[in-house]
Amino acid sequence: MSTTGATADPLAALGTLPGVAESVESMRKAVDRVYGHRVMRRRSNELTAEAALRGARGSAALSGADWALEEVRRRTDFSGDAEARTMGAALRLSAEAGQLLSIWRQSPLRVLARLHLVAAASNDDTIGRPRQQGELVEEPLVELPLPGAAEVSGRLDGLADLIIAGGSAPALVTAAVVHGELLALRPFTSHNGLVARTAERIVLIGSGLDPKSVCPAEVGHAELGRAAYLAALDGYVSGTPEGMAAWISHCGRAVELGARESTAVCEALQRGVA
């Protein structure tokens, strides 16, 4: 991760990049529309559950398991082929995210290790820890050059320090950096995309932007499509101000689309058709 200059709060510096403030404001308005809906006063738990399901479906789609929502609802066994296992991992992570909020700000690396353990659901000795030099990475979407283990360790420590220190950066900026850094590093031997998108969600919930977890960015990322996702990620990896701003704005648009989806669910619930 690079910033536009030396500063005690590099995440806040990213918030000043051209277009980022506008993205933050547009996203905030979309989130506020969901939270202001009358259905939220009476049925927020239903909306949270539905957002978790739709978010898991969206995240799995970006990792190669692009299933219809009704198929996700119908299935009970996710232990079959690779797509089923990916969907199962996404569902487990979506359920786990809300349980880790109190730990995230104190020990983000512990949370990331837990997310990988939950996603992989395996006792393999590579699970739940950053990969070591020479270990292969299975990531079906991201084909960027893979940083070495030493770089991964150093950058994870730096990311953790930023999260623990806090700061004045908008939640969107912090969430986008966490998401982008994990995708760029691919610190685990598998499930990095799923873990990165879950970590983004944890930041958005824990920051107070989306405390009830009803604005799943994963839905928006899937709706915007893989090509746009990868193009925006290239911008993040470039480290240029323009590239970083494009990635942050892309993540903001994804949250907007997730909020729009939940607003539509609110309308359906109000009409009694969902």
Tab-separated table of C-alpha atoms in Angstrom:
chain	number	residue	atom	x	y	z
A	1	MET	CA	0.000	0.000	0.000
A	2	SER	CA	1.263	3.470	-0.854
A	3	THR	CA	0.032	6.887	0.047
A	4	THR	CA	0.461	10.326	-1.394
A	5	GLY	CA	3.123	11.295	1.148
A	6	ALA	CA	4.508	10.783	4.615
A	7	THR	CA	1.841	11.317	7.240
A	8	ALA	CA	0.984	10.094	10.713
A	9	ASP	CA	-2.389	8.936	9.363
A	10	PRO	CA	-1.860	7.490	5.877
A	11	LEU	CA	-5.431	6.210	5.613
A	12	ALA	CA	-6.774	9.691	6.241
A	13	ALA	CA	-4.465	10.946	3.480
A	14	LEU	CA	-6.147	8.549	1.061
A	15	GLY	CA	-9.468	10.115	1.963
A	16	THR	CA	-8.282	13.373	0.396
A	17	LEU	CA	-7.608	11.843	-3.031
A	18	PRO	CA	-9.694	13.271	-5.900
A	19	GLY	CA	-13.149	11.720	-6.064
A	20	VAL	CA	-12.916	9.813	-2.787
A	21	ALA	CA	-14.929	12.310	-0.717
A	22	GLU	CA	-17.685	12.203	-3.344
A	23	SER	CA	-17.695	8.402	-3.231
A	24	VAL	CA	-17.940	8.452	0.550
A	25	GLU	CA	-20.867	10.877	0.434
A	26	SER	CA	-22.734	8.949	-2.253
A	27	MET	CA	-22.275	5.698	-0.357
A	28	ARG	CA	-23.407	7.277	2.903
A	29	LYS	CA	-26.636	8.478	1.305
A	30	ALA	CA	-27.371	4.974	0.003
A	31	VAL	CA	-26.740	3.454	3.431
A	32	ASP	CA	-28.886	6.087	5.118
A	33	ARG	CA	-31.788	5.220	2.805
A	34	VAL	CA	-31.769	1.635	4.056
A	35	TYR	CA	-31.512	2.610	7.709
A	36	GLY	CA	-34.278	5.168	7.295
A	37	HIS	CA	-36.715	2.656	5.817
A	38	ARG	CA	-39.699	1.880	8.023
A	39	VAL	CA	-39.093	-1.887	7.659
A	40	MET	CA	-35.802	-1.484	9.521
A	41	ARG	CA	-37.685	-0.448	12.651
A	42	ARG	CA	-39.580	-3.718	12.842
A	43	ARG	CA	-37.780	-6.351	10.820
A	44	SER	CA	-34.101	-5.491	10.839
A	45	ASN	CA	-33.119	-9.017	11.908
A	46	GLU	CA	-34.751	-10.432	8.784
A	47	LEU	CA	-32.952	-7.917	6.638
A	48	THR	CA	-29.623	-8.720	8.282
A	49	ALA	CA	-30.103	-12.432	7.611
A	50	GLU	CA	-31.077	-11.794	4.003
A	51	ALA	CA	-28.103	-9.486	3.474
A	52	ALA	CA	-25.771	-12.149	4.869
A	53	LEU	CA	-27.130	-14.721	2.434
A	54	ARG	CA	-26.931	-12.388	-0.550
A	55	GLY	CA	-23.485	-11.182	0.451
A	56	ALA	CA	-22.201	-14.752	0.667
A	57	ARG	CA	-23.663	-15.528	-2.746
A	58	GLY	CA	-21.977	-12.454	-4.237
A	59	SER	CA	-18.592	-13.228	-2.708
A	60	ALA	CA	-18.737	-16.848	-3.856
A	61	ALA	CA	-19.619	-15.706	-7.375
A	62	LEU	CA	-16.373	-13.736	-7.536
A	63	SER	CA	-14.499	-16.859	-6.443
A	64	GLY	CA	-15.997	-19.013	-9.170
A	65	ALA	CA	-19.278	-20.290	-7.682
A	66	ASP	CA	-21.890	-18.120	-9.397
A	67	TRP	CA	-25.115	-19.706	-8.190
A	68	ALA	CA	-28.649	-18.387	-8.357
A	69	LEU	CA	-29.894	-17.089	-5.015
A	70	GLU	CA	-32.671	-19.682	-4.876
A	71	GLU	CA	-30.138	-22.455	-5.369
A	72	VAL	CA	-28.196	-21.172	-2.359
A	73	ARG	CA	-31.406	-21.162	-0.307
A	74	ARG	CA	-32.335	-24.673	-1.427
A	75	ARG	CA	-29.053	-26.453	-0.876
A	76	THR	CA	-28.170	-27.986	2.454
A	77	ASP	CA	-25.003	-29.863	1.494
A	78	PHE	CA	-22.004	-27.770	0.499
A	79	SER	CA	-19.382	-30.517	0.720
A	80	GLY	CA	-19.554	-31.775	-2.853
A	81	ASP	CA	-17.621	-30.291	-5.752
A	82	ALA	CA	-15.323	-27.257	-5.695
A	83	GLU	CA	-18.144	-24.775	-6.367
A	84	ALA	CA	-20.245	-26.195	-3.533
A	85	ARG	CA	-17.289	-25.977	-1.149
A	86	THR	CA	-16.659	-22.375	-2.189
A	87	MET	CA	-20.287	-21.501	-1.528
A	88	GLY	CA	-20.162	-23.256	1.824
A	89	ALA	CA	-17.029	-21.312	2.765
A	90	ALA	CA	-18.689	-18.013	1.821
A	91	LEU	CA	-21.757	-18.828	3.906
A	92	ARG	CA	-19.661	-19.770	6.926
A	93	LEU	CA	-17.660	-16.562	6.670
A	94	SER	CA	-20.796	-14.468	6.374
A	95	ALA	CA	-22.121	-16.024	9.569
A	96	GLU	CA	-18.787	-15.602	11.354
A	97	ALA	CA	-18.160	-11.927	10.519
A	98	GLY	CA	-20.420	-10.482	13.184
A	99	GLN	CA	-18.829	-12.631	15.900
A	100	LEU	CA	-15.374	-11.103	15.482
A	101	LEU	CA	-16.042	-7.385	15.796
A	102	SER	CA	-14.768	-7.048	19.361
A	103	ILE	CA	-11.457	-8.697	18.448
A	104	TRP	CA	-10.799	-6.887	15.173
A	105	ARG	CA	-9.562	-3.565	16.513
A	106	GLN	CA	-7.304	-5.256	19.086
A	107	SER	CA	-5.962	-8.149	17.012
A	108	PRO	CA	-6.808	-8.008	13.303
A	109	LEU	CA	-4.273	-10.706	12.406
A	110	ARG	CA	-5.968	-13.083	14.821
A	111	VAL	CA	-9.276	-12.368	13.111
A	112	LEU	CA	-7.802	-12.982	9.662
A	113	ALA	CA	-6.376	-16.297	10.831
A	114	ARG	CA	-9.797	-17.245	12.209
A	115	LEU	CA	-11.499	-16.298	8.943
A	116	HIS	CA	-9.142	-18.519	6.977
A	117	LEU	CA	-9.744	-21.382	9.391
A	118	VAL	CA	-13.515	-20.988	9.021
A	119	ALA	CA	-13.318	-20.755	5.235
A	120	ALA	CA	-11.016	-23.735	4.758
A	121	ALA	CA	-12.728	-25.979	7.339
A	122	SER	CA	-9.633	-28.184	7.345
A	123	ASN	CA	-6.976	-29.398	9.766
A	124	ASP	CA	-4.192	-28.953	7.223
A	125	ASP	CA	-1.160	-27.322	8.830
A	126	THR	CA	-1.222	-24.480	6.295
A	127	ILE	CA	-4.627	-23.308	7.525
A	128	GLY	CA	-5.039	-20.270	9.773
A	129	ARG	CA	-1.557	-18.838	9.303
A	130	PRO	CA	0.221	-16.736	6.665
A	131	ARG	CA	1.830	-18.824	3.946
A	132	GLN	CA	5.506	-19.639	4.120
A	133	GLN	CA	8.073	-19.232	1.379
A	134	GLY	CA	7.503	-21.754	-1.399
A	135	GLU	CA	3.919	-22.633	-0.465
A	136	LEU	CA	1.508	-22.456	-3.378
A	137	VAL	CA	-1.569	-20.251	-3.403
A	138	GLU	CA	-4.890	-21.343	-4.845
A	139	GLU	CA	-6.829	-18.217	-5.822
A	140	PRO	CA	-9.122	-18.623	-8.848
A	141	LEU	CA	-9.594	-14.935	-9.590
A	142	VAL	CA	-6.473	-12.902	-8.865
A	143	GLU	CA	-3.475	-13.501	-11.139
A	144	LEU	CA	-1.234	-10.653	-10.011
A	145	PRO	CA	2.418	-11.347	-9.139
A	146	LEU	CA	2.583	-13.044	-5.769
A	147	PRO	CA	4.583	-11.250	-3.035
A	148	GLY	CA	7.097	-13.344	-1.134
A	149	ALA	CA	6.447	-14.561	2.397
A	150	ALA	CA	8.703	-11.946	4.010
A	151	GLU	CA	6.898	-9.112	2.238
A	152	VAL	CA	3.547	-10.600	3.199
A	153	SER	CA	4.559	-10.736	6.860
A	154	GLY	CA	5.809	-7.147	6.902
A	155	ARG	CA	2.803	-5.713	5.122
A	156	LEU	CA	0.349	-7.639	7.296
A	157	ASP	CA	2.041	-6.236	10.370
A	158	GLY	CA	1.817	-2.746	8.880
A	159	LEU	CA	-1.864	-3.194	8.073
A	160	ALA	CA	-2.551	-4.441	11.592
A	161	ASP	CA	-0.748	-1.436	13.072
A	162	LEU	CA	-2.929	0.942	11.039
A	163	ILE	CA	-6.122	-0.768	12.174
A	164	ILE	CA	-5.119	-0.853	15.826
A	165	ALA	CA	-4.020	2.798	15.756
A	166	GLY	CA	-7.351	3.897	14.298
A	167	GLY	CA	-7.525	7.373	12.861
A	168	SER	CA	-9.814	9.791	11.119
A	169	ALA	CA	-10.155	8.046	7.760
A	170	PRO	CA	-13.688	7.341	6.524
A	171	ALA	CA	-14.823	3.750	7.012
A	172	LEU	CA	-14.927	3.247	3.254
A	173	VAL	CA	-11.228	4.099	2.924
A	174	THR	CA	-10.182	1.715	5.690
A	175	ALA	CA	-12.414	-1.078	4.351
A	176	ALA	CA	-11.101	-0.631	0.807
A	177	VAL	CA	-7.461	-0.694	1.946
A	178	VAL	CA	-7.998	-3.833	4.038
A	179	HIS	CA	-9.757	-5.511	1.111
A	180	GLY	CA	-7.192	-4.405	-1.469
A	181	GLU	CA	-4.165	-5.260	0.646
A	182	LEU	CA	-5.394	-8.783	1.351
A	183	LEU	CA	-6.110	-9.405	-2.321
A	184	ALA	CA	-2.733	-8.022	-3.329
A	185	LEU	CA	-0.868	-10.102	-0.728
A	186	ARG	CA	-2.942	-13.304	-0.815
A	187	PRO	CA	-1.446	-14.168	2.584
A	188	PHE	CA	-3.038	-17.617	2.844
A	189	THR	CA	-2.716	-20.705	0.690
A	190	SER	CA	-6.420	-20.553	-0.243
A	191	HIS	CA	-9.667	-18.572	0.096
A	192	ASN	CA	-7.963	-15.174	0.039
A	193	GLY	CA	-10.709	-13.478	-1.957
A	194	LEU	CA	-13.424	-14.714	0.381
A	195	VAL	CA	-11.406	-13.653	3.424
A	196	ALA	CA	-10.637	-10.218	1.955
A	197	ARG	CA	-14.283	-9.469	1.223
A	198	THR	CA	-15.331	-10.653	4.686
A	199	ALA	CA	-12.696	-8.427	6.271
A	200	GLU	CA	-14.082	-5.496	4.293
A	201	ARG	CA	-17.494	-6.248	5.739
A	202	ILE	CA	-16.111	-6.430	9.282
A	203	VAL	CA	-14.607	-2.952	8.893
A	204	LEU	CA	-17.872	-1.508	7.582
A	205	ILE	CA	-19.859	-3.035	10.439
A	206	GLY	CA	-17.371	-2.267	13.192
A	207	SER	CA	-16.901	1.336	12.076
A	208	GLY	CA	-20.567	2.062	12.701
A	209	LEU	CA	-21.265	2.757	9.036
A	210	ASP	CA	-23.362	-0.399	8.725
A	211	PRO	CA	-23.799	-1.679	12.295
A	212	LYS	CA	-26.644	-4.068	11.420
A	213	SER	CA	-24.780	-5.467	8.400
A	214	VAL	CA	-27.541	-4.767	5.909
A	215	CYS	CA	-25.449	-3.243	3.093
A	216	PRO	CA	-23.418	-6.168	1.699
A	217	ALA	CA	-20.609	-4.820	-0.468
A	218	GLU	CA	-20.105	-8.337	-1.841
A	219	VAL	CA	-23.417	-7.998	-3.684
A	220	GLY	CA	-22.156	-4.851	-5.367
A	221	HIS	CA	-18.766	-6.305	-6.222
A	222	ALA	CA	-20.486	-9.229	-7.935
A	223	GLU	CA	-22.931	-6.951	-9.741
A	224	LEU	CA	-20.130	-4.740	-11.046
A	225	GLY	CA	-18.479	-7.877	-12.399
A	226	ARG	CA	-15.116	-9.599	-12.311
A	227	ALA	CA	-13.544	-7.486	-15.049
A	228	ALA	CA	-14.281	-4.215	-13.244
A	229	TYR	CA	-13.175	-5.740	-9.930
A	230	LEU	CA	-9.821	-6.794	-11.323
A	231	ALA	CA	-9.289	-3.508	-13.161
A	232	ALA	CA	-9.921	-1.571	-9.952
A	233	LEU	CA	-7.605	-3.913	-8.046
A	234	ASP	CA	-4.874	-3.210	-10.586
A	235	GLY	CA	-5.274	0.441	-9.619
A	236	TYR	CA	-4.786	-0.388	-5.961
A	237	VAL	CA	-1.704	-2.478	-6.636
A	238	SER	CA	-0.206	0.304	-8.761
A	239	GLY	CA	-0.052	2.473	-5.637
A	240	THR	CA	-0.633	5.636	-7.675
A	241	PRO	CA	-3.041	8.273	-6.333
A	242	GLU	CA	-5.307	7.724	-9.348
A	243	GLY	CA	-5.256	3.963	-8.934
A	244	MET	CA	-5.906	4.079	-5.202
A	245	ALA	CA	-8.772	6.523	-5.697
A	246	ALA	CA	-10.283	4.291	-8.384
A	247	TRP	CA	-10.166	1.255	-6.076
A	248	ILE	CA	-11.700	3.125	-3.151
A	249	SER	CA	-14.435	4.522	-5.393
A	250	HIS	CA	-15.102	1.045	-6.785
A	251	CYS	CA	-15.551	-0.285	-3.249
A	252	GLY	CA	-17.852	2.633	-2.451
A	253	ARG	CA	-19.982	1.849	-5.472
A	254	ALA	CA	-20.159	-1.790	-4.339
A	255	VAL	CA	-21.502	-0.732	-0.929
A	256	GLU	CA	-24.036	1.519	-2.677
A	257	LEU	CA	-25.271	-1.387	-4.766
A	258	GLY	CA	-25.468	-3.612	-1.687
A	259	ALA	CA	-27.517	-0.919	0.047
A	260	ARG	CA	-29.760	-0.609	-2.998
A	261	GLU	CA	-30.356	-4.363	-2.949
A	262	SER	CA	-31.374	-4.242	0.705
A	263	THR	CA	-33.646	-1.277	0.045
A	264	ALA	CA	-35.393	-3.412	-2.562
A	265	VAL	CA	-35.718	-6.212	-0.002
A	266	CYS	CA	-37.260	-3.699	2.421
A	267	GLU	CA	-39.808	-2.730	-0.212
A	268	ALA	CA	-40.620	-6.382	-0.866
A	269	LEU	CA	-41.030	-7.088	2.840
A	270	GLN	CA	-43.310	-4.071	3.157
A	271	ARG	CA	-45.478	-5.368	0.339
A	272	GLY	CA	-45.495	-8.826	1.884
A	273	VAL	CA	-43.927	-10.524	-1.117
A	274	ALA	CA	-40.570	-11.538	0.417
